[in-house]
CSV table of C-alpha atoms in Angstrom, one decimal:
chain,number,residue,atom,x,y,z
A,28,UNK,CA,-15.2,19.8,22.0
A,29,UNK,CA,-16.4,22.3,19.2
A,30,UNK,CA,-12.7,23.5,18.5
A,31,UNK,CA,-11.6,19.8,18.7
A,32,UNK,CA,-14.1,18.6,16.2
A,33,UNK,CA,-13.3,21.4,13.8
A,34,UNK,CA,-9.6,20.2,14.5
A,35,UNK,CA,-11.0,16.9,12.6
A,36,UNK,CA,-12.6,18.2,10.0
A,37,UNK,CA,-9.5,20.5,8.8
A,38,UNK,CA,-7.0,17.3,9.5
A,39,UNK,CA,-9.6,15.2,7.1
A,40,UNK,CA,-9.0,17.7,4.8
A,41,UNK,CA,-5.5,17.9,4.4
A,42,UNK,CA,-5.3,14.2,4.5
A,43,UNK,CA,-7.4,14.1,1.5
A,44,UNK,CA,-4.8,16.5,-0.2
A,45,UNK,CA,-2.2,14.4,0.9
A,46,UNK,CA,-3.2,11.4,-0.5
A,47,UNK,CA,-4.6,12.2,-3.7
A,48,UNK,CA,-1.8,11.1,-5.4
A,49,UNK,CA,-0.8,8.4,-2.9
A,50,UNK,CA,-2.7,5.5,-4.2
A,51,UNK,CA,-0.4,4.1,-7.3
A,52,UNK,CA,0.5,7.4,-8.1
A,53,UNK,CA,-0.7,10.2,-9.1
A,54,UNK,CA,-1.6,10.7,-12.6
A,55,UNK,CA,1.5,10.2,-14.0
A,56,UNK,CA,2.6,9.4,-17.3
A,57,UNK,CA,-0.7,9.3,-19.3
A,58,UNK,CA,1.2,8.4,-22.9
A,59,UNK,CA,2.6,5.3,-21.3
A,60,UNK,CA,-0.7,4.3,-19.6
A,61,UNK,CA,-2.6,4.6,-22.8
A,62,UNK,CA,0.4,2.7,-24.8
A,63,UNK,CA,-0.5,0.4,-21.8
A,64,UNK,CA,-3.8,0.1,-22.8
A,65,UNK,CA,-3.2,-0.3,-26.3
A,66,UNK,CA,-1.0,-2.8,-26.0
A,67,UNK,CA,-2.8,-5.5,-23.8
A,68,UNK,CA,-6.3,-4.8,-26.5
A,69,UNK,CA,-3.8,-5.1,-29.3
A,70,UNK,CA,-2.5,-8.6,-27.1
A,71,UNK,CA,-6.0,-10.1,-26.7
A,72,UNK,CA,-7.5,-8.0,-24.1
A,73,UNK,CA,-10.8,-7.4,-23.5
A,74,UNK,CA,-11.3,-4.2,-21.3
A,75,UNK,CA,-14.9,-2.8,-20.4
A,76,UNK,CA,-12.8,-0.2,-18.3
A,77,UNK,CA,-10.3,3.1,-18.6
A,78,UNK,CA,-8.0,4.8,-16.8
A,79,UNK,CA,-8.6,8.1,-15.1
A,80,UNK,CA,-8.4,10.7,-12.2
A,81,UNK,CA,-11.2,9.9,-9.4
A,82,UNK,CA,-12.8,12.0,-7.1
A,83,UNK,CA,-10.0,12.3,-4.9
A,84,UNK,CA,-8.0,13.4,-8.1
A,85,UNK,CA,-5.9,9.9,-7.6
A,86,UNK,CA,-5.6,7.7,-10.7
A,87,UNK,CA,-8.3,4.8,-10.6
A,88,UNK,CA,-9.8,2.3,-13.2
A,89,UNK,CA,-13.3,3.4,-13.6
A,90,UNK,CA,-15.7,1.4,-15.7
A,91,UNK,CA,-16.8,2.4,-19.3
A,92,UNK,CA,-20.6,1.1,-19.3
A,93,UNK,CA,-23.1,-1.0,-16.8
A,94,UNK,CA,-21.1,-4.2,-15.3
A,95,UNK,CA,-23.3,-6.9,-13.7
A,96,UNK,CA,-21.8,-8.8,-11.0
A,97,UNK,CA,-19.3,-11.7,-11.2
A,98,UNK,CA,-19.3,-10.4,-14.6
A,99,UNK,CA,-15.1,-9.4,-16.0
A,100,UNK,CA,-14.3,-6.0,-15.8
A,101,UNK,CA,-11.5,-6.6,-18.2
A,102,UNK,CA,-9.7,-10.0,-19.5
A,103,UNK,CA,-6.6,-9.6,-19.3
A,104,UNK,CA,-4.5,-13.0,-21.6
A,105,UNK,CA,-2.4,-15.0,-19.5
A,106,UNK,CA,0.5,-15.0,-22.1
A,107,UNK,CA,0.7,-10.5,-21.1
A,108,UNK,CA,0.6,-11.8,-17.1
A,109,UNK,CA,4.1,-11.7,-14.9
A,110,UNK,CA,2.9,-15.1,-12.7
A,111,UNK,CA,5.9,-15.2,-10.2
A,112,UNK,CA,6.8,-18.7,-8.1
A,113,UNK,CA,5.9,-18.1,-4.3
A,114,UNK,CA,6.6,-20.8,-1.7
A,115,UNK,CA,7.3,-18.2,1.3
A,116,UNK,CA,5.9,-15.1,-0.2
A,117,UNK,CA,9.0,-13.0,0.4
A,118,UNK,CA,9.1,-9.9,-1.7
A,119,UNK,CA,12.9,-10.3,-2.4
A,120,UNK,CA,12.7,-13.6,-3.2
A,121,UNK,CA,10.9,-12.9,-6.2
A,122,UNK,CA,12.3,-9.6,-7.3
A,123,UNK,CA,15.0,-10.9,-9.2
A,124,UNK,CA,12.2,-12.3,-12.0
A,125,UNK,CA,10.9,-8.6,-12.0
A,126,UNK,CA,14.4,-7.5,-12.8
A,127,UNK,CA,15.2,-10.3,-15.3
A,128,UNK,CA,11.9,-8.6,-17.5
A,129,UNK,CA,12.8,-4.7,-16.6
A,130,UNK,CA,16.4,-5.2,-17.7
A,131,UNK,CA,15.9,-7.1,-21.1
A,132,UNK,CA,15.4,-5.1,-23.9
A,133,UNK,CA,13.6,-7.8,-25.7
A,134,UNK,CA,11.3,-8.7,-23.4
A,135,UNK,CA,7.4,-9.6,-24.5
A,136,UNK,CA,6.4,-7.6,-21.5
A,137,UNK,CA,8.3,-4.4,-22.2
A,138,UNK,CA,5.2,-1.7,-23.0
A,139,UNK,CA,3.9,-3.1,-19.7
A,140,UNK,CA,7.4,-2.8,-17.7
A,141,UNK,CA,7.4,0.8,-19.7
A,142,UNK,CA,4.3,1.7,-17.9
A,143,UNK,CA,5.4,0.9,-14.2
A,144,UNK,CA,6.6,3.5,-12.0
A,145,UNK,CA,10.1,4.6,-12.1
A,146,UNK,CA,12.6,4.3,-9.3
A,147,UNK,CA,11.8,7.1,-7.0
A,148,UNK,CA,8.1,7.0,-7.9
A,149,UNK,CA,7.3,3.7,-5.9
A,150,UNK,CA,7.2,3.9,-2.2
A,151,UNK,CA,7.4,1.0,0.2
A,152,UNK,CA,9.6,0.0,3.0
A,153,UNK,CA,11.6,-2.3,0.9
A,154,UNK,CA,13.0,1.3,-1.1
A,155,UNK,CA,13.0,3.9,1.7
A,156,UNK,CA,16.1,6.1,1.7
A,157,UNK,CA,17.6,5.9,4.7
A,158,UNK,CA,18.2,9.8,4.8
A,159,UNK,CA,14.1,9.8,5.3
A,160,UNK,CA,13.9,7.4,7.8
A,161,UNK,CA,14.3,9.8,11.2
A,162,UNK,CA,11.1,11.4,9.5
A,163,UNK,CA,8.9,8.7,10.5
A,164,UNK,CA,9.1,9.4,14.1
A,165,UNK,CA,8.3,5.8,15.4
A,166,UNK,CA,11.2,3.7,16.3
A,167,UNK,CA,8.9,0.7,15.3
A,168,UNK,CA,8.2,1.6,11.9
A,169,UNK,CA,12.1,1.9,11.5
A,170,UNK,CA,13.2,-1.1,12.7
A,171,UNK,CA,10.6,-2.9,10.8
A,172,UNK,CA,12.1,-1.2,7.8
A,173,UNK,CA,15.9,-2.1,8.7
A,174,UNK,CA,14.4,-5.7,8.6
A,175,UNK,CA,13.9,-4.8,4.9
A,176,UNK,CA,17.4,-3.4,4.3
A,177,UNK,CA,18.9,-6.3,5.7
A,178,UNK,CA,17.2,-8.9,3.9
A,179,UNK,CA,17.4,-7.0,0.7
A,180,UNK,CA,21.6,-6.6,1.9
A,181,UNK,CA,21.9,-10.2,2.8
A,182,UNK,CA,19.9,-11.3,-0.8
A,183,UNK,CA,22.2,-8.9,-3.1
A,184,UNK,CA,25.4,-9.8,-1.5
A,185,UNK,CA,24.9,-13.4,-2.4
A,186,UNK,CA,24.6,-14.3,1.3
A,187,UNK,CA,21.0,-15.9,0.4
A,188,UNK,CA,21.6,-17.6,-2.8
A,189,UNK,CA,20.7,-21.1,-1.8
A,190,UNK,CA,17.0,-19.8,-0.8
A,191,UNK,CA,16.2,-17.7,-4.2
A,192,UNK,CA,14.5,-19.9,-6.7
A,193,UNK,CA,16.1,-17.2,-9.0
A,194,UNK,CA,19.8,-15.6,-8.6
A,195,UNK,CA,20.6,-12.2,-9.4
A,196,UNK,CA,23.3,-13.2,-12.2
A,197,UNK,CA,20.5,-15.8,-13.8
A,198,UNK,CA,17.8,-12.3,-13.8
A,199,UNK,CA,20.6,-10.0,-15.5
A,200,UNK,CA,21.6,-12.8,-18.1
A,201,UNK,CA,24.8,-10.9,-18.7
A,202,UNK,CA,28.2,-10.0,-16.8
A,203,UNK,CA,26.8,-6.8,-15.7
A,204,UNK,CA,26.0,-6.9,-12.0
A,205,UNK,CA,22.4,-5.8,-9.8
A,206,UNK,CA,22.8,-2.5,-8.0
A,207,UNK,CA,21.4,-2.6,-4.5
A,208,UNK,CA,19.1,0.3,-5.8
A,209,UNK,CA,17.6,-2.2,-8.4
A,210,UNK,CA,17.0,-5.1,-6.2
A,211,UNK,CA,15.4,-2.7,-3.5
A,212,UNK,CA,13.4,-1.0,-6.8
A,213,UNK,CA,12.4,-4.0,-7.8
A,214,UNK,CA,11.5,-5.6,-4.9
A,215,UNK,CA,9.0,-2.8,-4.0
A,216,UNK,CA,7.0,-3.0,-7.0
A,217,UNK,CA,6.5,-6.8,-6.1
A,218,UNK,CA,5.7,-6.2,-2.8
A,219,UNK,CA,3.1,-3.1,-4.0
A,220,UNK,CA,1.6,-4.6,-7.1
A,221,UNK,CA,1.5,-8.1,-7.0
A,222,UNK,CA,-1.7,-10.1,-6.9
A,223,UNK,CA,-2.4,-13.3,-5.6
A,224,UNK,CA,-5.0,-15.6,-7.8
A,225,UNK,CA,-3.2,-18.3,-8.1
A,226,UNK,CA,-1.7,-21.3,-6.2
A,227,UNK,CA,1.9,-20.4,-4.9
A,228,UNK,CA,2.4,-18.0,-7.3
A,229,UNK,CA,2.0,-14.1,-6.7
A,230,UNK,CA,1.3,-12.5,-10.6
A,231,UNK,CA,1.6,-8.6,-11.8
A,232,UNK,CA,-1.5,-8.2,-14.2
A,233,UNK,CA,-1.1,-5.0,-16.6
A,234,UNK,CA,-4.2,-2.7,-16.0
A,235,UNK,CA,-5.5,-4.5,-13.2
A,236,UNK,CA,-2.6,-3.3,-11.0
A,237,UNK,CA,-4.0,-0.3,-11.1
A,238,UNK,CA,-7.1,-1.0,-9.6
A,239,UNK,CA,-7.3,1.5,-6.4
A,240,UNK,CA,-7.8,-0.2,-2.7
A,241,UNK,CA,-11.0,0.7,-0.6
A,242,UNK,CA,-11.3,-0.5,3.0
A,243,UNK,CA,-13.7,-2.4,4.4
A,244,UNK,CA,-15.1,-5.9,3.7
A,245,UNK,CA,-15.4,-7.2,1.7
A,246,UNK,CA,-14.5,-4.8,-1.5
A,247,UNK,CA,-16.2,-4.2,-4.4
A,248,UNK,CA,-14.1,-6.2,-6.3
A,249,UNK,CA,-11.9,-9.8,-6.5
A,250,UNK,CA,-9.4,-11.3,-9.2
A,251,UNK,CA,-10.1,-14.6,-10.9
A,252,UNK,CA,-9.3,-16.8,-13.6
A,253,UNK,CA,-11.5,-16.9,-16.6
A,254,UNK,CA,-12.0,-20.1,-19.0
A,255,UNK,CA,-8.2,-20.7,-17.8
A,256,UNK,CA,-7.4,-18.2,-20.6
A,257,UNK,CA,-7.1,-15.0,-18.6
A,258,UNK,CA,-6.8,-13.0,-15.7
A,259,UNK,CA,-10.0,-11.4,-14.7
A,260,UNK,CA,-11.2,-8.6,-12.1
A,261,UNK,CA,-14.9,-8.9,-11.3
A,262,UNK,CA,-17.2,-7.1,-9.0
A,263,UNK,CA,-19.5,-8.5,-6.0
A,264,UNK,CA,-22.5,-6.0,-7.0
A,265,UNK,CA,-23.2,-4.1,-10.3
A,266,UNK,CA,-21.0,-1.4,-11.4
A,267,UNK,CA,-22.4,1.7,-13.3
A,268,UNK,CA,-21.0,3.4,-16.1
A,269,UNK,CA,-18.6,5.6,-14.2
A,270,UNK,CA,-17.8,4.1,-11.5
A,271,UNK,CA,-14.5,3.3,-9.9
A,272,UNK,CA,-13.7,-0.5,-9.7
A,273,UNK,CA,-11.9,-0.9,-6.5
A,274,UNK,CA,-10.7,-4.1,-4.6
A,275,UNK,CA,-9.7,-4.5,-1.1
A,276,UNK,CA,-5.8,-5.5,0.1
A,277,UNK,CA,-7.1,-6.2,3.3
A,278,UNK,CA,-8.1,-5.1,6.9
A,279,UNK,CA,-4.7,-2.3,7.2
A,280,UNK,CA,-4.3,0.5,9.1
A,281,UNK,CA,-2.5,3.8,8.3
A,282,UNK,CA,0.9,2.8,9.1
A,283,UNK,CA,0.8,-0.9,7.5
A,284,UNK,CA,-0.1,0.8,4.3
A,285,UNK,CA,2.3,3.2,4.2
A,286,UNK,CA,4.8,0.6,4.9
A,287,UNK,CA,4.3,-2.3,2.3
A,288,UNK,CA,2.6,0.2,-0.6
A,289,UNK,CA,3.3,4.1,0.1
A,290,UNK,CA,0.2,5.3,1.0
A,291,UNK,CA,-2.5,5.5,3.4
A,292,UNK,CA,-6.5,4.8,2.6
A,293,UNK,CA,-8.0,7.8,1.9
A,294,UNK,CA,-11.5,6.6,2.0
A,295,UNK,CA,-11.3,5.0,5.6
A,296,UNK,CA,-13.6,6.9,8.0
A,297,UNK,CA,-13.1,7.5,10.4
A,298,UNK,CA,-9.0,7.1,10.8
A,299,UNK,CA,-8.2,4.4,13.1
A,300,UNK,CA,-5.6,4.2,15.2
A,301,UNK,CA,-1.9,3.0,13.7
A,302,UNK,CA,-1.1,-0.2,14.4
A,303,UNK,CA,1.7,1.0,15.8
A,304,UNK,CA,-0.7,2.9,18.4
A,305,UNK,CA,-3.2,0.1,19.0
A,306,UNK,CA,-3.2,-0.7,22.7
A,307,UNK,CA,-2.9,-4.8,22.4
A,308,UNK,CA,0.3,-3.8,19.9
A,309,UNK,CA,3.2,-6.4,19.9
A,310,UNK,CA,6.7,-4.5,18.9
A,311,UNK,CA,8.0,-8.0,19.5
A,312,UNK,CA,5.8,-9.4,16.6
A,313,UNK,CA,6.0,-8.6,12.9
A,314,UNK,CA,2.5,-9.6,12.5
A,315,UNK,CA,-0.3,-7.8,14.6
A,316,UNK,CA,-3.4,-9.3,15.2
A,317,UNK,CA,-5.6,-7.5,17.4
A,318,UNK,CA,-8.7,-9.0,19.4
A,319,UNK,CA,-10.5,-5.5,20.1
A,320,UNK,CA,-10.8,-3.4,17.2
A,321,UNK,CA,-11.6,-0.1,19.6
A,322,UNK,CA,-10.8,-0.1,23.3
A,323,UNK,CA,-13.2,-0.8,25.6
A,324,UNK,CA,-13.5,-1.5,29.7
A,325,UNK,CA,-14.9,0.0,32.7
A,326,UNK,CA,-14.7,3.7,33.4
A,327,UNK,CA,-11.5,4.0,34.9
A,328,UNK,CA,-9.8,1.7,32.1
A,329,UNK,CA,-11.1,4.0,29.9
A,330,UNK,CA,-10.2,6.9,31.5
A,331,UNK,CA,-6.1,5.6,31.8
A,332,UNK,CA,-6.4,4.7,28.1
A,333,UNK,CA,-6.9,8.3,26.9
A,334,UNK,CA,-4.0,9.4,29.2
A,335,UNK,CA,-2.3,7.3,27.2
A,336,UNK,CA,-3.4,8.1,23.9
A,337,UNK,CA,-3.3,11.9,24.9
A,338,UNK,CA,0.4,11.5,26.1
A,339,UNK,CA,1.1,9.2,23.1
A,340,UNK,CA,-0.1,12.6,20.8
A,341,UNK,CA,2.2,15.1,22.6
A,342,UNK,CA,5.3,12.8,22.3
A,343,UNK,CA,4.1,12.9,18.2
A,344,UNK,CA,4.3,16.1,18.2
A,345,UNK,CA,6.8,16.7,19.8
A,346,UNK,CA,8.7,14.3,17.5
A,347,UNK,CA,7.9,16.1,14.8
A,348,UNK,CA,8.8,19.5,15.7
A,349,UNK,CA,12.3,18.2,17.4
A,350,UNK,CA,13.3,16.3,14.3
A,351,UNK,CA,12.1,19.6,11.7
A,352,UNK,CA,10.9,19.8,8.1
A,353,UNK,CA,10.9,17.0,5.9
A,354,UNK,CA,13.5,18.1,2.8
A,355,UNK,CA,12.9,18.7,-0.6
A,356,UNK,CA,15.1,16.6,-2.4
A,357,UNK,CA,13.8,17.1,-6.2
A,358,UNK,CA,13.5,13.7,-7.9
A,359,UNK,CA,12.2,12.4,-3.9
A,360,UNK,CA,9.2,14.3,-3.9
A,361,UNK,CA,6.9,10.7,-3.5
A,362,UNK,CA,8.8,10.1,-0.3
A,363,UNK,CA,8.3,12.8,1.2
A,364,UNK,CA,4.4,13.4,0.2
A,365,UNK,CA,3.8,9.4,1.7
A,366,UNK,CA,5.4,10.7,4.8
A,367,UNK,CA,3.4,14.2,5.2
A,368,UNK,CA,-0.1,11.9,4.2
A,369,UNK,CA,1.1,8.9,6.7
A,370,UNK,CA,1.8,11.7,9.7
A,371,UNK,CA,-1.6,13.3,8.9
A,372,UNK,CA,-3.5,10.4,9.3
A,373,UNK,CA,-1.8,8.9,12.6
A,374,UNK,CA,-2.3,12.3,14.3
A,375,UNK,CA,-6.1,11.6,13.0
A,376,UNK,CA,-6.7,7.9,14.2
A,377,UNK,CA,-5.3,9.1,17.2
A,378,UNK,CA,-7.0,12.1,17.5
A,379,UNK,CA,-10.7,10.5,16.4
A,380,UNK,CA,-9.9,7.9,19.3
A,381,UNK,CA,-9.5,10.6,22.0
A,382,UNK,CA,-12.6,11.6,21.1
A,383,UNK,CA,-14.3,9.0,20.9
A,384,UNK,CA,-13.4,7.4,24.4
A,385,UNK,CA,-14.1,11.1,25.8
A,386,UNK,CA,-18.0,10.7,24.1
A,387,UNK,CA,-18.1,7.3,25.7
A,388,UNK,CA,-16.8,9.1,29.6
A,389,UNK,CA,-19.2,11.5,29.4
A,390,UNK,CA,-21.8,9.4,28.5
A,391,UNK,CA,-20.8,7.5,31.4
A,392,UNK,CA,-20.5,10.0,33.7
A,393,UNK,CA,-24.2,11.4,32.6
A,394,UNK,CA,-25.9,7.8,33.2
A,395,UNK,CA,-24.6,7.8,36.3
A,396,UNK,CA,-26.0,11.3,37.6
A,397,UNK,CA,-29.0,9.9,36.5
C-alpha cells in the first residue's frame, strides 16, 4: 500500500507539470494580452483585475485589490462582446461568425481576435489532428471525436447549409473560400471559450475568457449582465487582493475536459475516474449522466469492481506502450502536452479508485473479524 500511495503522490506530481500550461494556455504571448488589456480600458472597460501566472504557473486572472461579493470583477462594454445566435448550441453552427471577425481586417474586434490563440495553440476535439488520434488509446474518445470531423466535414462541404444561421461564403464576405483547417480552428475556440449569459446566444467576452476553471460547486465565480451596459464576472464570496478569480464549466471529468477544451482540472482532488471508465458509462450515449458518483455495493460487488478497474489499468498500459511515444511535431507541441496531462490523470482517477475500493475491503474484511 506504502509503494502504491507513493505511486500517487509522484503521478500528482507530474500531472501538475503537465497541466500548468493546459488551462487556456500557458503564458503565451504577453504583448498581445496586455494590448488586450489596453484595448477593452481604452473601449470602456472597467477592470479591477490582471493577467498573470498562478500557482500552478498556468495563466489566470487574479484580482488587483479587495472584491466583495456579487460585486464586478471587471465590466466588460457590450459593444467589445462577440454575442453569437444559439438555438441548438452546436459549436459549428456558430463558427462561421467567429471566422467572419478573424478574417476581416477591419473588424472593431481585431486587438481582441489578435489576442486569441493561434491555430495549433487551441486544443479540443473539434481540431484534433487525426495523426494524434491512435494516442488517445480509448476507442470511445475517438469516435466521439470522428463525430466532430464529420459534422465539421458535412458543415464545410455545404452539405448543411440549410441549418447554419450563417454560411461560410456570408462569414468570408469575399470569393476566397474556408479551409477545413479554419472552420475546425474556429469552431474550437467557440466550443472552448464561449460563455453563456445570455438567452439563446452563447458570447466570447475579451478578458473574461480567460478566467481559469476550478471544480467543484458551485465556483467562486459567475457571468452576468450589468445595468444592461456590460458584461460582468462577479464572485459568490469576497476576493482578496491576489487572488485568482475562477469560475466553474461544470461537473467534468478528466476525459470530458480534455475533449471539448484541451485540458484536464488540475485542482480536482482527488482524480476521479474518466467518464470513459465510470462503471454506469453509456458508449451508446453522447451525454453521460451518472447516478453513483463512486461505486458502491456489497463486498463481493466491490470486490468484482476492482477486478475490473485493475484489468481496465493493465489494458491502459498496455495501450500505451503497444502504440509508443507520442511525436514531436514542432509547431504541435499543445497536442501532444494535452495528451501526456489527459493520460496522467486517467491512470490517476483510476488508480485513486483502486485504492479506495481496496480501503473500503479491508475495512470490511476487519469489521467482520470483529
Amino acid at each position: 500500500m506504502t509503494s502504491l500511495l507513493n505511486s500517487l503522490a509522484l503521478l500528482a506530481l507530474l500531472l501538475c507539470c503537465l497541466t500548468a500550461g493546459t488551462a487556456h494556455a500557458a503564458l503565451g504571448d504577453n504583448e498581445a494580452i496586455q494590448k488586450l488589456l489596453d484595448w477593452v480600458v481604452d473601449n470602456g472597460a472597467e477592470l479591477k483585475v490582471k493577467v498573470a501566472p498562478n500557482e500552478l504557473g498556468i495563466r489566470g486572472v487574479m484580482a488587483t485589490e479587495d472584491i466583495p461579493a456579487n460585486t464586478p470583477t471587471m465590466k466588460i462594454p457590450n459593444h467589445l462582446v462577440l454575442s453569437i445566435p444559439a438555438r441548438e448550441m452546436i459549436a459549428v453552427d456558430m463558427a462561421p461568425f467567429l471566422i467572419r471577425e478573424l478574417m476581416n481586417g477591419a473588424s472593431k474586434l481585431q486587438p481582441y481576435m489578435n489576442a486569441l490563440p493561434g491555430f495549433m495553440e487551441v486544443v479540443t476535439g473539434y481540431n484534433f489532428p487525426r495523426h494524434y488520434m491512435k494516442h488517445l488509446n480509448s476507442e470511445h474518445l475517438v469516435a466521439l471525436m470522428e463525430v466532430f470531423k464529420e459534422n465539421s466535414v458535412a458543415t464545410w462541404n455545404g452539405n448543411r447549409k440549410d441549418e447554419l444561421p450563417l454560411s461560410l461564403e456570408e462569414a468570408m464576405q469575399t470569393n476566397q473560400s474556408v479551409s477545413l483547417e479554419l472552420l475546425e480552428y474556429a469552431t474550437a475556440l467557440v466550443a472552448s471559450r464561449t460563455i453563456q449569459f445570455r438567452t439563446a446566444a452563447l458570447s466570447m467576452i475579451p478578458v473574461a475568457d480567460l478566467v481559469n476553471h476550478r471544480g467543484g460547486p458551485p465556483g467562486d465565480c459567475f457571468f452576468d449582465e450589468f445595468e444592461g451596459k456590460y458584461a460582468t464576472v462577479q464572485c459568490y464570496r469576497d476576493i482578496k487582493k491576489g487572488e485568482e478569480i475562477t469560475i466553474t464549466y461544470g461537473d467534468m471529468r478528466c476525459d470530458i475536459l480534455f475533449l471539448y477544451y484541451g485540458f484536464v482540472d488540475a485542482f480536482e482532488h482527488p482524480i476521479r475516474l474518466a467518464s470513459i471508465d465510470h462503471h454506469e458509462y453509456n458508449p451508446e450515449k453522447t451525454e453521460q449522466k451518472f447516478e453513483a458518483e463512486y461505486f458502491n455495493g456489497t463486498g463481493e460487488e466491490m470486490e468484482a469492481e476492482l477486478t475490473r478497474l485493475t484489468n481496465l489499468l493493465a489494458v491502459v498500459d498496455k495501450g500505451l506502450e503497444d502504440m509508443g511515444p507520442i511525436p514531436d511535431i514542432p509547431g504541435e507541441e499543445a497536442f501532444k502536452f494535452a495528451l501526456q496531462s489527459f493520460h496522467k490523470a486517467r491512470r490517476l482517477g483510476i488508480t485513486n479508485e483502486i485504492v479506495r475500493l481496496q480501503g473500503l475491503i479491508a475495512g470490511a474484511g476487519n469489521e467482520e473479524e470483529l
